[in-house]
PDB file of C-alpha atoms in Angstrom:
ATOM      1  CA  UNK A   1     -75.945  58.575  22.936  1.00 87.00           C
ATOM      2  CA  UNK A   2     -78.634  57.288  20.795  1.00 93.00           C
ATOM      3  CA  UNK A   3     -81.693  54.694  20.336  1.00 96.00           C
ATOM      4  CA  UNK A   4     -82.921  53.554  17.223  1.00 97.00           C
ATOM      5  CA  UNK A   5     -86.085  51.485  16.748  1.00 97.00           C
ATOM      6  CA  UNK A   6     -87.072  49.880  13.619  1.00 98.00           C
ATOM      7  CA  UNK A   7     -90.497  49.222  12.420  1.00 97.00           C
ATOM      8  CA  UNK A   8     -92.451  48.355   9.520  1.00 97.00           C
ATOM      9  CA  UNK A   9     -91.371  44.535   8.851  1.00 98.00           C
ATOM     10  CA  UNK A  10     -94.010  41.643   7.927  1.00 98.00           C
ATOM     11  CA  UNK A  11     -94.749  38.431   6.001  1.00 98.00           C
ATOM     12  CA  UNK A  12     -94.894  39.089   2.059  1.00 98.00           C
ATOM     13  CA  UNK A  13     -95.139  37.064  -0.995  1.00 98.00           C
ATOM     14  CA  UNK A  14     -93.085  37.429  -4.064  1.00 98.00           C
ATOM     15  CA  UNK A  15     -93.068  40.498  -6.001  1.00 98.00           C
ATOM     16  CA  UNK A  16     -94.359  42.105  -3.040  1.00 98.00           C
ATOM     17  CA  UNK A  17     -93.282  45.810  -1.073  1.00 98.00           C
ATOM     18  CA  UNK A  18     -93.116  46.862   2.515  1.00 98.00           C
ATOM     19  CA  UNK A  19     -92.397  49.601   3.909  1.00 98.00           C
ATOM     20  CA  UNK A  20     -89.659  49.259   7.312  1.00 98.00           C
ATOM     21  CA  UNK A  21     -88.751  52.538   9.121  1.00 98.00           C
ATOM     22  CA  UNK A  22     -86.441  54.040  11.955  1.00 98.00           C
ATOM     23  CA  UNK A  23     -87.145  56.208  14.400  1.00 97.00           C
ATOM     24  CA  UNK A  24     -84.376  58.218  16.474  1.00 96.00           C
ATOM     25  CA  UNK A  25     -83.872  59.631  19.374  1.00 93.00           C
ATOM     26  CA  UNK A  26     -81.419  61.432  22.057  1.00 84.00           C
ATOM     27  CA  UNK A  27     -79.570  62.467  19.358  1.00 78.00           C
ATOM     28  CA  UNK A  28     -79.400  65.483  16.699  1.00 87.00           C
ATOM     29  CA  UNK A  29     -80.951  63.524  13.937  1.00 93.00           C
ATOM     30  CA  UNK A  30     -80.112  66.064  11.418  1.00 93.00           C
ATOM     31  CA  UNK A  31     -76.296  64.267  12.304  1.00 93.00           C
ATOM     32  CA  UNK A  32     -76.031  61.517  11.384  1.00 95.00           C
ATOM     33  CA  UNK A  33     -75.147  59.250   8.936  1.00 96.00           C
ATOM     34  CA  UNK A  34     -77.592  56.323   8.766  1.00 97.00           C
ATOM     35  CA  UNK A  35     -77.587  52.628   7.326  1.00 98.00           C
ATOM     36  CA  UNK A  36     -79.660  49.670   6.846  1.00 98.00           C
ATOM     37  CA  UNK A  37     -78.049  45.988   7.545  1.00 98.00           C
ATOM     38  CA  UNK A  38     -79.299  42.750   7.261  1.00 98.00           C
ATOM     39  CA  UNK A  39     -78.524  39.342   8.131  1.00 98.00           C
ATOM     40  CA  UNK A  40     -80.683  35.835   7.201  1.00 97.00           C
ATOM     41  CA  UNK A  41     -80.762  32.131   8.163  1.00 93.00           C
ATOM     42  CA  UNK A  42     -77.400  31.641   8.730  1.00 94.00           C
ATOM     43  CA  UNK A  43     -75.614  33.938   7.183  1.00 96.00           C
ATOM     44  CA  UNK A  44     -73.984  36.968   8.569  1.00 97.00           C
ATOM     45  CA  UNK A  45     -75.295  40.610   8.709  1.00 97.00           C
ATOM     46  CA  UNK A  46     -74.497  42.293   5.150  1.00 98.00           C
ATOM     47  CA  UNK A  47     -74.566  46.125   4.234  1.00 98.00           C
ATOM     48  CA  UNK A  48     -77.562  46.910   2.352  1.00 98.00           C
ATOM     49  CA  UNK A  49     -78.304  50.971   2.192  1.00 98.00           C
ATOM     50  CA  UNK A  50     -76.802  53.776   3.283  1.00 98.00           C
ATOM     51  CA  UNK A  51     -77.407  57.908   3.470  1.00 97.00           C
ATOM     52  CA  UNK A  52     -76.018  60.814   4.610  1.00 95.00           C
ATOM     53  CA  UNK A  53     -77.385  63.208   7.688  1.00 94.00           C
ATOM     54  CA  UNK A  54     -78.322  65.665   4.759  1.00 94.00           C
ATOM     55  CA  UNK A  55     -79.779  62.900   2.353  1.00 95.00           C
ATOM     56  CA  UNK A  56     -78.181  64.396  -0.543  1.00 95.00           C
ATOM     57  CA  UNK A  57     -75.663  60.657  -0.945  1.00 96.00           C
ATOM     58  CA  UNK A  58     -77.482  57.264  -1.244  1.00 97.00           C
ATOM     59  CA  UNK A  59     -75.929  54.166  -1.048  1.00 97.00           C
ATOM     60  CA  UNK A  60     -77.158  50.745  -2.323  1.00 98.00           C
ATOM     61  CA  UNK A  61     -75.790  47.155  -1.971  1.00 98.00           C
ATOM     62  CA  UNK A  62     -75.870  45.367  -5.619  1.00 97.00           C
ATOM     63  CA  UNK A  63     -78.215  42.742  -4.587  1.00 97.00           C
ATOM     64  CA  UNK A  64     -81.326  45.470  -3.770  1.00 98.00           C
ATOM     65  CA  UNK A  65     -80.533  47.933  -6.855  1.00 98.00           C
ATOM     66  CA  UNK A  66     -83.763  48.943  -8.585  1.00 97.00           C
ATOM     67  CA  UNK A  67     -85.859  47.937  -5.494  1.00 98.00           C
ATOM     68  CA  UNK A  68     -85.486  49.621  -2.757  1.00 98.00           C
ATOM     69  CA  UNK A  69     -84.922  52.780  -2.492  1.00 98.00           C
ATOM     70  CA  UNK A  70     -83.862  54.926   1.163  1.00 98.00           C
ATOM     71  CA  UNK A  71     -85.209  57.983   2.644  1.00 98.00           C
ATOM     72  CA  UNK A  72     -84.699  59.653   5.568  1.00 97.00           C
ATOM     73  CA  UNK A  73     -86.776  62.255   6.969  1.00 96.00           C
ATOM     74  CA  UNK A  74     -84.694  64.450   9.547  1.00 95.00           C
ATOM     75  CA  UNK A  75     -87.829  66.496  10.775  1.00 95.00           C
ATOM     76  CA  UNK A  76     -89.502  63.112  11.857  1.00 96.00           C
ATOM     77  CA  UNK A  77     -85.734  61.808  12.777  1.00 96.00           C
ATOM     78  CA  UNK A  78     -87.166  58.949  10.701  1.00 97.00           C
ATOM     79  CA  UNK A  79     -85.114  56.737   8.548  1.00 98.00           C
ATOM     80  CA  UNK A  80     -87.004  54.816   5.515  1.00 98.00           C
ATOM     81  CA  UNK A  81     -86.605  51.764   4.036  1.00 98.00           C
ATOM     82  CA  UNK A  82     -88.833  51.069   1.010  1.00 98.00           C
ATOM     83  CA  UNK A  83     -88.548  47.200  -0.522  1.00 98.00           C
ATOM     84  CA  UNK A  84     -90.081  46.663  -4.183  1.00 98.00           C
ATOM     85  CA  UNK A  85     -89.662  43.194  -5.952  1.00 98.00           C
ATOM     86  CA  UNK A  86     -89.740  41.454  -2.540  1.00 98.00           C
ATOM     87  CA  UNK A  87     -87.467  38.100  -2.990  1.00 98.00           C
ATOM     88  CA  UNK A  88     -87.345  35.578  -0.635  1.00 98.00           C
ATOM     89  CA  UNK A  89     -83.887  36.246  -0.620  1.00 97.00           C
ATOM     90  CA  UNK A  90     -83.941  39.002   0.517  1.00 98.00           C
ATOM     91  CA  UNK A  91     -85.651  37.700   4.181  1.00 98.00           C
ATOM     92  CA  UNK A  92     -83.869  38.651   7.234  1.00 98.00           C
ATOM     93  CA  UNK A  93     -83.637  40.560   9.620  1.00 98.00           C
ATOM     94  CA  UNK A  94     -83.622  44.196   9.022  1.00 98.00           C
ATOM     95  CA  UNK A  95     -81.345  46.545  10.636  1.00 98.00           C
ATOM     96  CA  UNK A  96     -81.088  50.281  11.482  1.00 98.00           C
ATOM     97  CA  UNK A  97     -78.023  51.871  12.527  1.00 98.00           C
ATOM     98  CA  UNK A  98     -76.678  54.842  13.498  1.00 96.00           C
ATOM     99  CA  UNK A  99     -73.337  57.088  12.479  1.00 95.00           C
ATOM    100  CA  UNK A 100     -71.261  59.373  14.662  1.00 92.00           C
ATOM    101  CA  UNK A 101     -68.485  60.449  12.962  1.00 86.00           C
ATOM    102  CA  UNK A 102     -67.518  61.004   9.321  1.00 82.00           C
ATOM    103  CA  UNK A 103     -64.514  58.898   9.343  1.00 88.00           C
ATOM    104  CA  UNK A 104     -65.057  54.679   8.528  1.00 89.00           C
ATOM    105  CA  UNK A 105     -66.962  53.268   5.984  1.00 92.00           C
ATOM    106  CA  UNK A 106     -70.445  52.995   5.122  1.00 93.00           C
ATOM    107  CA  UNK A 107     -70.630  49.874   4.277  1.00 95.00           C
ATOM    108  CA  UNK A 108     -69.443  48.126   7.624  1.00 96.00           C
ATOM    109  CA  UNK A 109     -70.945  47.267  10.270  1.00 96.00           C
ATOM    110  CA  UNK A 110     -67.585  48.481  12.117  1.00 95.00           C
ATOM    111  CA  UNK A 111     -67.920  51.917  10.821  1.00 95.00           C
ATOM    112  CA  UNK A 112     -71.408  52.702  12.713  1.00 96.00           C
ATOM    113  CA  UNK A 113     -72.095  53.877  16.809  1.00 95.00           C
ATOM    114  CA  UNK A 114     -75.317  53.010  17.137  1.00 96.00           C
ATOM    115  CA  UNK A 115     -77.959  49.538  16.420  1.00 97.00           C
ATOM    116  CA  UNK A 116     -81.481  48.903  16.655  1.00 98.00           C
ATOM    117  CA  UNK A 117     -82.297  45.350  18.059  1.00 97.00           C
ATOM    118  CA  UNK A 118     -84.254  44.749  13.871  1.00 98.00           C
ATOM    119  CA  UNK A 119     -87.675  43.627  13.081  1.00 98.00           C
ATOM    120  CA  UNK A 120     -88.300  40.479  10.793  1.00 98.00           C
ATOM    121  CA  UNK A 121     -88.782  40.072   6.722  1.00 98.00           C
ATOM    122  CA  UNK A 122     -90.178  37.113   5.523  1.00 98.00           C
ATOM    123  CA  UNK A 123     -91.041  36.698   1.840  1.00 98.00           C
ATOM    124  CA  UNK A 124     -92.215  33.596   0.987  1.00 97.00           C
ATOM    125  CA  UNK A 125     -92.427  31.932  -2.223  1.00 92.00           C
TER     126      UNK A 125
END
């Protein structure tokens, strides 16, 4: 099994930045595709970003392109989400997810096998 722990959330003003981290354990991190999802108040969980096991391929939701950057450090078993130019609509609980199998969409919740408990990001205006 895989254990995932998010950190780095907090309260920032619009236009500010945060870097989220996701630390993984319990399985070879370098074999996992990883993703970030978020769930705002009164909203369903939505895709934010994903990265392949090697880090060579990345995916970003249109809503965050140009502002967020996903990366990973396989030597540290950690994935990151650098969030710049934050907007109030980015306010959400951000979840880290791991994908074991090749099949399944990186854009869909159903494509992932393990989830962290989330970290709160609040952007004030």
